[in-house]
Amino acid sequence: MNKKANIKMTVLLVLSVNLTAAALITFFLTLYYRHACFQMLGGFCERMIRKYPDARQNALEVLKAQDFYKTDENILTSFGYQPSNLDIAHPLLLWIPILGFSAGVILFLFSFWYWHRKSASRIQALTGYLERINTGAQGLLFESSDDEFSKLQDEIYKTVTALYQTREEALKARNNYAENLSNIAHQLKTPITSISLTVQMAKEQPVDTRDGEAPQGHGSMACKMHETVTEIERQIDRLLHLEEALLLLSRIDAGTLTLDRKPTDVFTMLSLASDNLYELFIRKGVLMDIPETGETYINVDLDWTMEAVMNLMKNCMEAAGTGTAVHCSYEKNPLYVQIRIWDEGEGFAREDLPRLFERFYRGEKAPKAGIGIGLSLSREIIEMQNGIIRAFNLPNGGACFEIRFYTS
């Protein structure tokens, strides 16, 4: 509602009030006019009867069809007449107050409706503006106006602007953090590559012998060298894994990780994840149990979801004892598809359960080679695909991961 429309509404309100007042005044004037006519007729009858007493009956007959003048006294009341019994006013005089009052009421109702409609329109416009902002629509500008909602509009605009600035600063800080994390991960490549080449050269270097015989103590030195090289290779593998994890974290934090979500069979996904961990399971002496219970599809990215499930399977495998098994199950209901992965080990420590999915958190029973990032990545990948994950201990022992992918 602009200023011109506000003025028009005010004029209509004033006009409606004036017309209503005029209608009421006209109505009371009409009542006064009828009373005056009644007084005139009473005076006329009184004078006629005083002068001609025998004309009383005739006066009554004539009274029903004639008009008379005003007098100070009224004898008509003795005949049973009232001002309302005499139709001496012109019909138009009776219609004027009715029409005026009706016009005033109509204009008042129209003014009220017009004001209500404009107020509703302004509220709807402000609500739509906030809805566009909440849905991420571009543009903060709002058409200015001068009415009772102007101050509210200004405050909303200031609040939205401040929130946008805060959001931009937060996004900038997050992107800077992700970029720095990515740069650190990339910088790790150079020393890791250099160390890898040095270790490879040390392994290929021939043993120095004298006259075909190894120097005294050379065997023990060679053994220690081999152990040292093996430990260096293990640490290099750990650094490479950390580098890959940091790169993935930077992509997740920056929102640049793209997931190609397609209908995927759960049994197929679990089987592929298990196949990738086959050698680790054989080396540990742990079995993998994945019963097939029919086709069940989830809308996920196969590769990344398989990566998340592999982290869970590996965690269960490391906690399970030799000769035990890691089990998987899945089921579907109208709301979600549920996947469970559990082992036959001792279960999670009670103090570890609230922090299992925190980045870089490692429990007391965690393997030394771990860096505490696998479960965190699994949770973030699952939650990016309309899913949730939780961990708990089974009543009969063993740790269990439960995943739910919601259908909507």
mmCIF file of C-alpha atoms in Angstrom:
data_model
loop_
_atom_site.group_PDB
_atom_site.id
_atom_site.type_symbol
_atom_site.label_atom_id
_atom_site.label_comp_id
_atom_site.label_asym_id
_atom_site.label_seq_id
_atom_site.Cartn_x
_atom_site.Cartn_y
_atom_site.Cartn_z
ATOM 1 C CA MET A 1 0.000 0.000 0.000
ATOM 2 C CA ASN A 2 1.551 3.328 -1.105
ATOM 3 C CA LYS A 3 0.898 6.797 0.217
ATOM 4 C CA LYS A 4 -1.723 7.651 -2.441
ATOM 5 C CA ALA A 5 -3.753 4.549 -1.640
ATOM 6 C CA ASN A 6 -3.540 5.379 2.063
ATOM 7 C CA ILE A 7 -4.939 8.866 1.382
ATOM 8 C CA LYS A 8 -7.786 7.428 -0.681
ATOM 9 C CA MET A 9 -8.730 5.097 2.119
ATOM 10 C CA THR A 10 -8.732 7.947 4.609
ATOM 11 C CA VAL A 11 -10.977 10.044 2.332
ATOM 12 C CA LEU A 12 -13.414 7.168 1.968
ATOM 13 C CA LEU A 13 -13.564 6.721 5.726
ATOM 14 C CA VAL A 14 -14.249 10.426 6.296
ATOM 15 C CA LEU A 15 -16.875 10.460 3.553
ATOM 16 C CA SER A 16 -18.638 7.447 4.991
ATOM 17 C CA VAL A 17 -18.737 9.046 8.439
ATOM 18 C CA ASN A 18 -20.104 12.319 7.019
ATOM 19 C CA LEU A 19 -22.793 10.540 5.017
ATOM 20 C CA THR A 20 -23.793 8.537 8.068
ATOM 21 C CA ALA A 21 -24.062 11.726 10.121
ATOM 22 C CA ALA A 22 -26.082 13.413 7.351
ATOM 23 C CA ALA A 23 -28.472 10.461 7.194
ATOM 24 C CA LEU A 24 -29.072 10.578 10.931
ATOM 25 C CA ILE A 25 -29.710 14.348 10.861
ATOM 26 C CA THR A 26 -32.135 13.942 7.976
ATOM 27 C CA PHE A 27 -33.984 11.228 9.821
ATOM 28 C CA PHE A 28 -34.466 13.357 12.946
ATOM 29 C CA LEU A 29 -35.529 16.359 10.844
ATOM 30 C CA THR A 30 -38.162 14.177 9.209
ATOM 31 C CA LEU A 31 -39.501 13.158 12.611
ATOM 32 C CA TYR A 32 -39.654 16.800 13.645
ATOM 33 C CA TYR A 33 -41.476 17.741 10.438
ATOM 34 C CA ARG A 34 -44.094 15.014 11.018
ATOM 35 C CA HIS A 35 -44.650 16.243 14.587
ATOM 36 C CA ALA A 36 -45.065 19.821 13.370
ATOM 37 C CA CYS A 37 -47.669 18.769 10.848
ATOM 38 C CA PHE A 38 -49.517 16.879 13.559
ATOM 39 C CA GLN A 39 -49.649 20.041 15.686
ATOM 40 C CA MET A 40 -51.048 22.103 12.797
ATOM 41 C CA LEU A 41 -53.785 19.591 12.089
ATOM 42 C CA GLY A 42 -54.788 19.478 15.772
ATOM 43 C CA GLY A 43 -55.131 23.264 15.867
ATOM 44 C CA PHE A 44 -57.305 23.268 12.780
ATOM 45 C CA CYS A 45 -59.709 20.660 14.149
ATOM 46 C CA GLU A 46 -60.011 22.466 17.465
ATOM 47 C CA ARG A 47 -61.056 25.750 15.845
ATOM 48 C CA MET A 48 -63.559 24.080 13.540
ATOM 49 C CA ILE A 49 -65.290 22.209 16.349
ATOM 50 C CA ARG A 50 -65.472 25.332 18.584
ATOM 51 C CA LYS A 51 -67.109 27.295 15.844
ATOM 52 C CA TYR A 52 -69.323 24.522 14.512
ATOM 53 C CA PRO A 53 -70.005 21.979 17.225
ATOM 54 C CA ASP A 54 -72.273 20.009 14.913
ATOM 55 C CA ALA A 55 -69.385 19.612 12.445
ATOM 56 C CA ARG A 56 -67.483 17.260 14.718
ATOM 57 C CA GLN A 57 -68.375 14.207 12.660
ATOM 58 C CA ASN A 58 -67.763 16.025 9.430
ATOM 59 C CA ALA A 59 -64.362 17.164 10.675
ATOM 60 C CA LEU A 60 -63.404 13.624 11.405
ATOM 61 C CA GLU A 61 -64.389 12.563 7.889
ATOM 62 C CA VAL A 62 -62.567 15.454 6.282
ATOM 63 C CA LEU A 63 -59.513 14.832 8.463
ATOM 64 C CA LYS A 64 -58.735 11.612 6.656
ATOM 65 C CA ALA A 65 -58.283 13.297 3.288
ATOM 66 C CA GLN A 66 -57.062 16.938 3.846
ATOM 67 C CA ASP A 67 -53.974 18.891 5.061
ATOM 68 C CA PHE A 68 -54.171 21.601 7.757
ATOM 69 C CA TYR A 69 -52.058 24.310 9.373
ATOM 70 C CA LYS A 70 -50.176 24.517 12.609
ATOM 71 C CA THR A 71 -51.730 25.444 16.018
ATOM 72 C CA ASP A 72 -50.500 25.641 19.616
ATOM 73 C CA GLU A 73 -52.847 22.949 20.986
ATOM 74 C CA ASN A 74 -53.566 19.459 19.710
ATOM 75 C CA ILE A 75 -57.095 18.018 19.921
ATOM 76 C CA LEU A 76 -56.354 15.017 17.693
ATOM 77 C CA THR A 77 -55.043 13.016 20.580
ATOM 78 C CA SER A 78 -58.593 12.871 22.009
ATOM 79 C CA PHE A 79 -59.664 11.231 18.761
ATOM 80 C CA GLY A 80 -57.008 8.549 19.110
ATOM 81 C CA TYR A 81 -54.566 9.957 16.481
ATOM 82 C CA GLN A 82 -50.789 9.965 16.718
ATOM 83 C CA PRO A 83 -48.199 11.681 14.459
ATOM 84 C CA SER A 84 -47.391 8.348 12.839
ATOM 85 C CA ASN A 85 -51.028 7.971 11.754
ATOM 86 C CA LEU A 86 -50.761 10.979 9.432
ATOM 87 C CA ASP A 87 -48.923 10.545 6.171
ATOM 88 C CA ILE A 88 -48.421 14.226 5.586
ATOM 89 C CA ALA A 89 -44.715 14.009 4.651
ATOM 90 C CA HIS A 90 -43.678 13.530 1.054
ATOM 91 C CA PRO A 91 -42.460 9.950 0.343
ATOM 92 C CA LEU A 92 -39.106 11.244 -0.830
ATOM 93 C CA LEU A 93 -38.500 12.777 2.571
ATOM 94 C CA LEU A 94 -38.813 9.320 4.120
ATOM 95 C CA TRP A 95 -36.544 7.663 1.552
ATOM 96 C CA ILE A 96 -33.769 10.257 1.911
ATOM 97 C CA PRO A 97 -32.653 9.188 5.426
ATOM 98 C CA ILE A 98 -33.008 5.518 4.526
ATOM 99 C CA LEU A 99 -30.886 5.895 1.404
ATOM 100 C CA GLY A 100 -28.379 8.139 3.137
ATOM 101 C CA PHE A 101 -27.993 5.781 6.057
ATOM 102 C CA SER A 102 -27.650 2.808 3.706
ATOM 103 C CA ALA A 103 -25.046 4.625 1.635
ATOM 104 C CA GLY A 104 -23.095 5.513 4.770
ATOM 105 C CA VAL A 105 -23.141 1.912 6.000
ATOM 106 C CA ILE A 106 -22.093 0.583 2.595
ATOM 107 C CA LEU A 107 -19.243 3.062 2.330
ATOM 108 C CA PHE A 108 -18.113 2.266 5.843
ATOM 109 C CA LEU A 109 -18.133 -1.479 5.118
ATOM 110 C CA PHE A 110 -16.327 -0.898 1.838
ATOM 111 C CA SER A 111 -13.695 1.232 3.571
ATOM 112 C CA PHE A 112 -13.220 -1.413 6.227
ATOM 113 C CA TRP A 113 -12.955 -4.155 3.563
ATOM 114 C CA TYR A 114 -10.529 -2.064 1.524
ATOM 115 C CA TRP A 115 -8.302 -1.458 4.551
ATOM 116 C CA HIS A 116 -8.460 -5.131 5.552
ATOM 117 C CA ARG A 117 -7.581 -6.244 2.023
ATOM 118 C CA LYS A 118 -4.634 -3.855 1.826
ATOM 119 C CA SER A 119 -3.384 -4.958 5.248
ATOM 120 C CA ALA A 120 -3.688 -8.618 4.257
ATOM 121 C CA SER A 121 -1.882 -7.858 1.001
ATOM 122 C CA ARG A 122 0.982 -6.180 2.857
ATOM 123 C CA ILE A 123 1.258 -9.055 5.348
ATOM 124 C CA GLN A 124 1.233 -11.541 2.475
ATOM 125 C CA ALA A 125 3.938 -9.564 0.682
ATOM 126 C CA LEU A 126 6.150 -9.533 3.785
ATOM 127 C CA THR A 127 5.529 -13.254 4.337
ATOM 128 C CA GLY A 128 6.381 -14.032 0.716
ATOM 129 C CA TYR A 129 9.556 -11.976 1.032
ATOM 130 C CA LEU A 130 10.662 -14.023 4.058
ATOM 131 C CA GLU A 131 9.757 -17.276 2.283
ATOM 132 C CA ARG A 132 11.900 -16.306 -0.715
ATOM 133 C CA ILE A 133 14.787 -15.507 1.597
ATOM 134 C CA ASN A 134 14.410 -18.835 3.431
ATOM 135 C CA THR A 135 14.417 -20.776 0.160
ATOM 136 C CA GLY A 136 17.641 -19.115 -0.942
ATOM 137 C CA ALA A 137 16.182 -16.810 -3.601
ATOM 138 C CA GLN A 138 18.462 -14.066 -4.788
ATOM 139 C CA GLY A 139 17.810 -10.425 -4.040
ATOM 140 C CA LEU A 140 17.289 -8.579 -0.780
ATOM 141 C CA LEU A 141 15.609 -5.474 -2.162
ATOM 142 C CA PHE A 142 12.007 -4.835 -1.205
ATOM 143 C CA GLU A 143 9.639 -2.248 -2.659
ATOM 144 C CA SER A 144 9.504 0.698 -0.304
ATOM 145 C CA SER A 145 6.164 2.050 0.928
ATOM 146 C CA ASP A 146 4.804 4.557 3.408
ATOM 147 C CA ASP A 147 2.144 3.048 5.660
ATOM 148 C CA GLU A 148 1.654 1.479 9.086
ATOM 149 C CA PHE A 149 3.793 -1.519 8.027
ATOM 150 C CA SER A 150 6.789 0.565 6.965
ATOM 151 C CA LYS A 151 8.654 0.271 10.268
ATOM 152 C CA LEU A 152 8.072 -3.479 10.385
ATOM 153 C CA GLN A 153 9.330 -3.782 6.820
ATOM 154 C CA ASP A 154 12.450 -1.784 7.639
ATOM 155 C CA GLU A 155 13.212 -3.970 10.663
ATOM 156 C CA ILE A 156 12.710 -7.156 8.631
ATOM 157 C CA TYR A 157 15.019 -5.817 5.934
ATOM 158 C CA LYS A 158 17.702 -4.938 8.501
ATOM 159 C CA THR A 159 17.434 -8.380 10.129
ATOM 160 C CA VAL A 160 17.605 -10.224 6.801
ATOM 161 C CA THR A 161 20.574 -8.139 5.689
ATOM 162 C CA ALA A 162 22.432 -8.859 8.928
ATOM 163 C CA LEU A 163 21.674 -12.585 8.615
ATOM 164 C CA TYR A 164 22.912 -12.600 5.023
ATOM 165 C CA GLN A 165 26.145 -10.931 6.045
ATOM 166 C CA THR A 166 26.622 -13.423 8.884
ATOM 167 C CA ARG A 167 25.910 -16.294 6.499
ATOM 168 C CA GLU A 168 28.377 -14.995 3.917
ATOM 169 C CA GLU A 169 31.053 -14.621 6.572
ATOM 170 C CA ALA A 170 30.403 -18.161 7.851
ATOM 171 C CA LEU A 171 30.557 -19.594 4.322
ATOM 172 C CA LYS A 172 33.743 -17.691 3.647
ATOM 173 C CA ALA A 173 35.317 -18.992 6.863
ATOM 174 C CA ARG A 174 34.237 -22.553 6.057
ATOM 175 C CA ASN A 175 35.604 -22.335 2.518
ATOM 176 C CA ASN A 176 38.873 -20.918 3.818
ATOM 177 C CA TYR A 177 39.129 -23.762 6.304
ATOM 178 C CA ALA A 178 38.406 -26.359 3.610
ATOM 179 C CA GLU A 179 40.875 -24.714 1.246
ATOM 180 C CA ASN A 180 43.591 -24.644 3.902
ATOM 181 C CA LEU A 181 42.910 -28.276 4.749
ATOM 182 C CA SER A 182 43.146 -29.192 1.075
ATOM 183 C CA ASN A 183 46.400 -27.257 0.691
ATOM 184 C CA ILE A 184 47.908 -29.031 3.698
ATOM 185 C CA ALA A 185 46.902 -32.394 2.265
ATOM 186 C CA HIS A 186 48.466 -31.553 -1.071
ATOM 187 C CA GLN A 187 51.636 -30.319 0.598
ATOM 188 C CA LEU A 188 51.976 -33.700 2.290
ATOM 189 C CA LYS A 189 52.415 -35.353 -1.088
ATOM 190 C CA THR A 190 55.930 -34.015 -1.688
ATOM 191 C CA PRO A 191 57.628 -35.328 1.498
ATOM 192 C CA ILE A 192 55.666 -38.577 1.306
ATOM 193 C CA THR A 193 56.806 -39.165 -2.264
ATOM 194 C CA SER A 194 60.397 -38.322 -1.349
ATOM 195 C CA ILE A 195 60.368 -40.703 1.631
ATOM 196 C CA SER A 196 58.814 -43.451 -0.477
ATOM 197 C CA LEU A 197 61.559 -43.153 -3.104
ATOM 198 C CA THR A 198 64.260 -43.174 -0.422
ATOM 199 C CA VAL A 199 62.846 -46.302 1.188
ATOM 200 C CA GLN A 200 62.586 -48.016 -2.188
ATOM 201 C CA MET A 201 66.210 -47.201 -2.963
ATOM 202 C CA ALA A 202 67.282 -48.477 0.471
ATOM 203 C CA LYS A 203 65.512 -51.781 -0.114
ATOM 204 C CA GLU A 204 67.130 -52.233 -3.549
ATOM 205 C CA GLN A 205 70.670 -51.329 -2.364
ATOM 206 C CA PRO A 206 72.887 -54.502 -2.346
ATOM 207 C CA VAL A 207 74.468 -55.737 0.874
ATOM 208 C CA ASP A 208 78.108 -54.664 1.203
ATOM 209 C CA THR A 209 80.298 -57.803 1.576
ATOM 210 C CA ARG A 210 84.032 -58.341 1.840
ATOM 211 C CA ASP A 211 85.607 -61.369 0.040
ATOM 212 C CA GLY A 212 82.158 -62.877 -0.305
ATOM 213 C CA GLU A 213 81.557 -62.892 3.416
ATOM 214 C CA ALA A 214 79.378 -60.547 5.341
ATOM 215 C CA PRO A 215 81.093 -58.487 8.027
ATOM 216 C CA GLN A 216 80.623 -59.565 11.615
ATOM 217 C CA GLY A 217 77.355 -58.239 12.914
ATOM 218 C CA HIS A 218 76.126 -57.402 9.435
ATOM 219 C CA GLY A 219 73.249 -59.888 9.682
ATOM 220 C CA SER A 220 71.768 -58.206 12.733
ATOM 221 C CA MET A 221 72.230 -54.790 11.148
ATOM 222 C CA ALA A 222 70.464 -55.952 7.997
ATOM 223 C CA CYS A 223 67.605 -57.293 10.098
ATOM 224 C CA LYS A 224 67.282 -54.002 11.956
ATOM 225 C CA MET A 225 67.425 -52.113 8.652
ATOM 226 C CA HIS A 226 64.630 -54.278 7.280
ATOM 227 C CA GLU A 227 62.506 -53.625 10.367
ATOM 228 C CA THR A 228 63.175 -49.911 10.085
ATOM 229 C CA VAL A 229 62.217 -49.852 6.397
ATOM 230 C CA THR A 230 59.037 -51.816 7.155
ATOM 231 C CA GLU A 231 58.063 -49.346 9.889
ATOM 232 C CA ILE A 232 58.759 -46.414 7.555
ATOM 233 C CA GLU A 233 56.549 -47.999 4.880
ATOM 234 C CA ARG A 234 53.780 -48.485 7.438
ATOM 235 C CA GLN A 235 53.976 -44.843 8.474
ATOM 236 C CA ILE A 236 53.980 -43.782 4.820
ATOM 237 C CA ASP A 237 50.791 -45.772 4.240
ATOM 238 C CA ARG A 238 49.273 -44.078 7.254
ATOM 239 C CA LEU A 239 50.249 -40.633 5.918
ATOM 240 C CA LEU A 240 48.765 -41.465 2.526
ATOM 241 C CA HIS A 241 45.531 -42.540 4.165
ATOM 242 C CA LEU A 242 45.504 -39.339 6.229
ATOM 243 C CA GLU A 243 46.089 -37.274 3.097
ATOM 244 C CA GLU A 244 43.157 -38.891 1.328
ATOM 245 C CA ALA A 245 40.955 -38.383 4.376
ATOM 246 C CA LEU A 246 41.898 -34.699 4.622
ATOM 247 C CA LEU A 247 41.110 -34.162 0.952
ATOM 248 C CA LEU A 248 37.728 -35.830 1.386
ATOM 249 C CA LEU A 249 37.004 -33.776 4.502
ATOM 250 C CA SER A 250 37.836 -30.559 2.664
ATOM 251 C CA ARG A 251 35.413 -31.489 -0.126
ATOM 252 C CA ILE A 252 32.656 -32.296 2.349
ATOM 253 C CA ASP A 253 33.184 -29.096 4.330
ATOM 254 C CA ALA A 254 33.217 -26.980 1.174
ATOM 255 C CA GLY A 255 30.100 -28.685 -0.164
ATOM 256 C CA THR A 256 31.840 -29.777 -3.370
ATOM 257 C CA LEU A 257 31.449 -33.528 -2.896
ATOM 258 C CA THR A 258 29.043 -34.615 -5.643
ATOM 259 C CA LEU A 259 26.969 -37.737 -5.060
ATOM 260 C CA ASP A 260 25.437 -39.574 -8.024
ATOM 261 C CA ARG A 261 22.382 -41.037 -6.316
ATOM 262 C CA LYS A 262 20.694 -43.927 -8.142
ATOM 263 C CA PRO A 263 18.533 -46.887 -7.093
ATOM 264 C CA THR A 264 21.000 -49.426 -5.671
ATOM 265 C CA ASP A 265 20.351 -52.942 -4.433
ATOM 266 C CA VAL A 266 21.385 -53.279 -0.787
ATOM 267 C CA PHE A 267 22.660 -56.849 -1.089
ATOM 268 C CA THR A 268 24.821 -55.911 -4.080
ATOM 269 C CA MET A 269 26.279 -52.927 -2.235
ATOM 270 C CA LEU A 270 27.077 -54.989 0.889
ATOM 271 C CA SER A 271 28.634 -57.764 -1.196
ATOM 272 C CA LEU A 272 30.895 -55.360 -3.100
ATOM 273 C CA ALA A 273 32.017 -53.741 0.156
ATOM 274 C CA SER A 274 32.776 -57.168 1.627
ATOM 275 C CA ASP A 275 34.742 -58.219 -1.465
ATOM 276 C CA ASN A 276 37.017 -55.195 -1.132
ATOM 277 C CA LEU A 277 37.849 -56.243 2.440
ATOM 278 C CA TYR A 278 38.222 -59.949 1.655
ATOM 279 C CA GLU A 279 42.010 -60.125 2.201
ATOM 280 C CA LEU A 280 41.781 -58.252 5.506
ATOM 281 C CA PHE A 281 39.081 -60.607 6.762
ATOM 282 C CA ILE A 282 41.079 -63.691 5.713
ATOM 283 C CA ARG A 283 44.230 -62.361 7.395
ATOM 284 C CA LYS A 284 42.298 -61.654 10.599
ATOM 285 C CA GLY A 285 40.469 -64.993 10.482
ATOM 286 C CA VAL A 286 37.017 -63.389 10.600
ATOM 287 C CA LEU A 287 34.061 -64.489 8.498
ATOM 288 C CA MET A 288 31.536 -62.242 6.758
ATOM 289 C CA ASP A 289 27.851 -63.177 6.904
ATOM 290 C CA ILE A 290 25.537 -61.376 4.435
ATOM 291 C CA PRO A 291 22.247 -63.228 3.984
ATOM 292 C CA GLU A 292 20.224 -62.420 0.869
ATOM 293 C CA THR A 293 16.641 -61.497 1.740
ATOM 294 C CA GLY A 294 15.351 -60.325 -1.634
ATOM 295 C CA GLU A 295 15.760 -57.163 -3.677
ATOM 296 C CA THR A 296 15.746 -53.995 -1.623
ATOM 297 C CA TYR A 297 16.704 -50.694 -3.240
ATOM 298 C CA ILE A 298 17.995 -47.452 -1.783
ATOM 299 C CA ASN A 299 18.618 -44.204 -3.630
ATOM 300 C CA VAL A 300 22.333 -43.624 -2.973
ATOM 301 C CA ASP A 301 25.711 -43.166 -4.624
ATOM 302 C CA LEU A 302 27.057 -46.712 -4.873
ATOM 303 C CA ASP A 303 30.780 -45.927 -4.612
ATOM 304 C CA TRP A 304 30.613 -43.507 -1.694
ATOM 305 C CA THR A 305 28.015 -45.517 0.219
ATOM 306 C CA MET A 306 30.134 -48.632 -0.262
ATOM 307 C CA GLU A 307 33.099 -46.658 1.135
ATOM 308 C CA ALA A 308 31.056 -45.726 4.221
ATOM 309 C CA VAL A 309 29.911 -49.333 4.742
ATOM 310 C CA MET A 310 33.488 -50.615 4.341
ATOM 311 C CA ASN A 311 34.584 -48.394 7.231
ATOM 312 C CA LEU A 312 31.858 -49.912 9.420
ATOM 313 C CA MET A 313 32.722 -53.479 8.381
ATOM 314 C CA LYS A 314 36.419 -52.844 8.996
ATOM 315 C CA ASN A 315 35.666 -51.425 12.442
ATOM 316 C CA CYS A 316 33.658 -54.543 13.341
ATOM 317 C CA MET A 317 36.356 -56.810 11.908
ATOM 318 C CA GLU A 318 39.053 -55.165 14.041
ATOM 319 C CA ALA A 319 36.914 -55.575 17.169
ATOM 320 C CA ALA A 320 35.958 -59.191 16.439
ATOM 321 C CA GLY A 321 38.096 -62.089 17.597
ATOM 322 C CA THR A 322 39.657 -64.735 15.376
ATOM 323 C CA GLY A 323 37.186 -67.404 14.371
ATOM 324 C CA THR A 324 34.143 -65.136 14.841
ATOM 325 C CA ALA A 325 32.035 -63.400 12.190
ATOM 326 C CA VAL A 326 30.760 -59.991 11.176
ATOM 327 C CA HIS A 327 27.059 -60.085 10.339
ATOM 328 C CA CYS A 328 24.894 -57.914 8.089
ATOM 329 C CA SER A 329 21.124 -57.668 7.729
ATOM 330 C CA TYR A 330 18.690 -55.361 5.987
ATOM 331 C CA GLU A 331 14.931 -54.823 5.917
ATOM 332 C CA LYS A 332 12.449 -52.362 4.465
ATOM 333 C CA ASN A 333 9.304 -50.655 5.727
ATOM 334 C CA PRO A 334 7.193 -47.799 4.290
ATOM 335 C CA LEU A 335 9.396 -45.160 5.965
ATOM 336 C CA TYR A 336 12.987 -46.342 5.537
ATOM 337 C CA VAL A 337 15.421 -49.114 4.649
ATOM 338 C CA GLN A 338 17.384 -50.334 7.655
ATOM 339 C CA ILE A 339 20.853 -51.912 7.452
ATOM 340 C CA ARG A 340 22.617 -53.439 10.438
ATOM 341 C CA ILE A 341 26.270 -54.443 10.733
ATOM 342 C CA TRP A 342 27.466 -56.104 13.945
ATOM 343 C CA ASP A 343 30.248 -58.266 15.327
ATOM 344 C CA GLU A 344 30.729 -60.879 18.040
ATOM 345 C CA GLY A 345 33.308 -58.938 20.037
ATOM 346 C CA GLU A 346 33.161 -57.212 23.393
ATOM 347 C CA GLY A 347 31.250 -54.170 22.132
ATOM 348 C CA PHE A 348 31.927 -50.473 22.537
ATOM 349 C CA ALA A 349 33.203 -48.947 25.751
ATOM 350 C CA ARG A 350 30.439 -46.998 27.437
ATOM 351 C CA GLU A 351 32.471 -43.771 27.463
ATOM 352 C CA ASP A 352 33.195 -44.092 23.725
ATOM 353 C CA LEU A 353 29.581 -44.375 22.535
ATOM 354 C CA PRO A 354 28.700 -40.627 22.650
ATOM 355 C CA ARG A 355 31.853 -39.693 20.687
ATOM 356 C CA LEU A 356 32.253 -42.542 18.203
ATOM 357 C CA PHE A 357 31.440 -40.413 15.167
ATOM 358 C CA GLU A 358 33.566 -37.399 16.118
ATOM 359 C CA ARG A 359 36.440 -36.555 13.814
ATOM 360 C CA PHE A 360 39.854 -37.825 14.949
ATOM 361 C CA TYR A 361 38.370 -39.414 18.056
ATOM 362 C CA ARG A 362 39.999 -42.729 18.945
ATOM 363 C CA GLY A 363 38.730 -44.902 21.765
ATOM 364 C CA GLU A 364 40.877 -46.893 24.141
ATOM 365 C CA LYS A 365 40.368 -50.101 22.160
ATOM 366 C CA ALA A 366 41.011 -48.496 18.772
ATOM 367 C CA PRO A 367 43.947 -49.923 16.721
ATOM 368 C CA LYS A 368 47.148 -47.928 16.867
ATOM 369 C CA ALA A 369 47.289 -47.572 13.093
ATOM 370 C CA GLY A 370 43.955 -45.777 12.970
ATOM 371 C CA ILE A 371 43.535 -42.005 12.807
ATOM 372 C CA GLY A 372 39.939 -41.805 14.051
ATOM 373 C CA ILE A 373 38.293 -40.498 10.923
ATOM 374 C CA GLY A 374 36.596 -43.482 9.266
ATOM 375 C CA LEU A 375 33.394 -43.485 11.308
ATOM 376 C CA SER A 376 33.058 -39.718 10.973
ATOM 377 C CA LEU A 377 33.305 -39.945 7.183
ATOM 378 C CA SER A 378 30.765 -42.759 7.137
ATOM 379 C CA ARG A 379 28.269 -40.710 9.094
ATOM 380 C CA GLU A 380 28.678 -37.641 6.880
ATOM 381 C CA ILE A 381 28.326 -39.651 3.660
ATOM 382 C CA ILE A 382 25.189 -41.360 4.983
ATOM 383 C CA GLU A 383 23.603 -38.149 6.245
ATOM 384 C CA MET A 384 24.224 -36.443 2.891
ATOM 385 C CA GLN A 385 21.931 -39.079 1.341
ATOM 386 C CA ASN A 386 18.901 -38.638 3.620
ATOM 387 C CA GLY A 387 20.091 -41.223 6.107
ATOM 388 C CA ILE A 388 21.078 -41.539 9.743
ATOM 389 C CA ILE A 389 23.455 -43.850 11.602
ATOM 390 C CA ARG A 390 23.783 -44.858 15.236
ATOM 391 C CA ALA A 391 25.946 -47.261 17.220
ATOM 392 C CA PHE A 392 25.054 -49.361 20.239
ATOM 393 C CA ASN A 393 25.932 -52.584 22.036
ATOM 394 C CA LEU A 394 23.856 -55.696 21.569
ATOM 395 C CA PRO A 395 22.279 -57.301 24.655
ATOM 396 C CA ASN A 396 24.239 -60.532 24.129
ATOM 397 C CA GLY A 397 27.514 -58.748 23.397
ATOM 398 C CA GLY A 398 29.002 -57.239 20.293
ATOM 399 C CA ALA A 399 29.000 -53.798 18.673
ATOM 400 C CA CYS A 400 26.277 -52.877 16.175
ATOM 401 C CA PHE A 401 25.956 -50.117 13.595
ATOM 402 C CA GLU A 402 22.424 -49.305 12.413
ATOM 403 C CA ILE A 403 21.819 -47.293 9.217
ATOM 404 C CA ARG A 404 18.462 -45.970 8.044
ATOM 405 C CA PHE A 405 17.913 -44.507 4.581
ATOM 406 C CA TYR A 406 14.549 -42.725 4.475
ATOM 407 C CA THR A 407 12.398 -43.127 1.382
ATOM 408 C CA SER A 408 11.248 -39.500 1.080
#
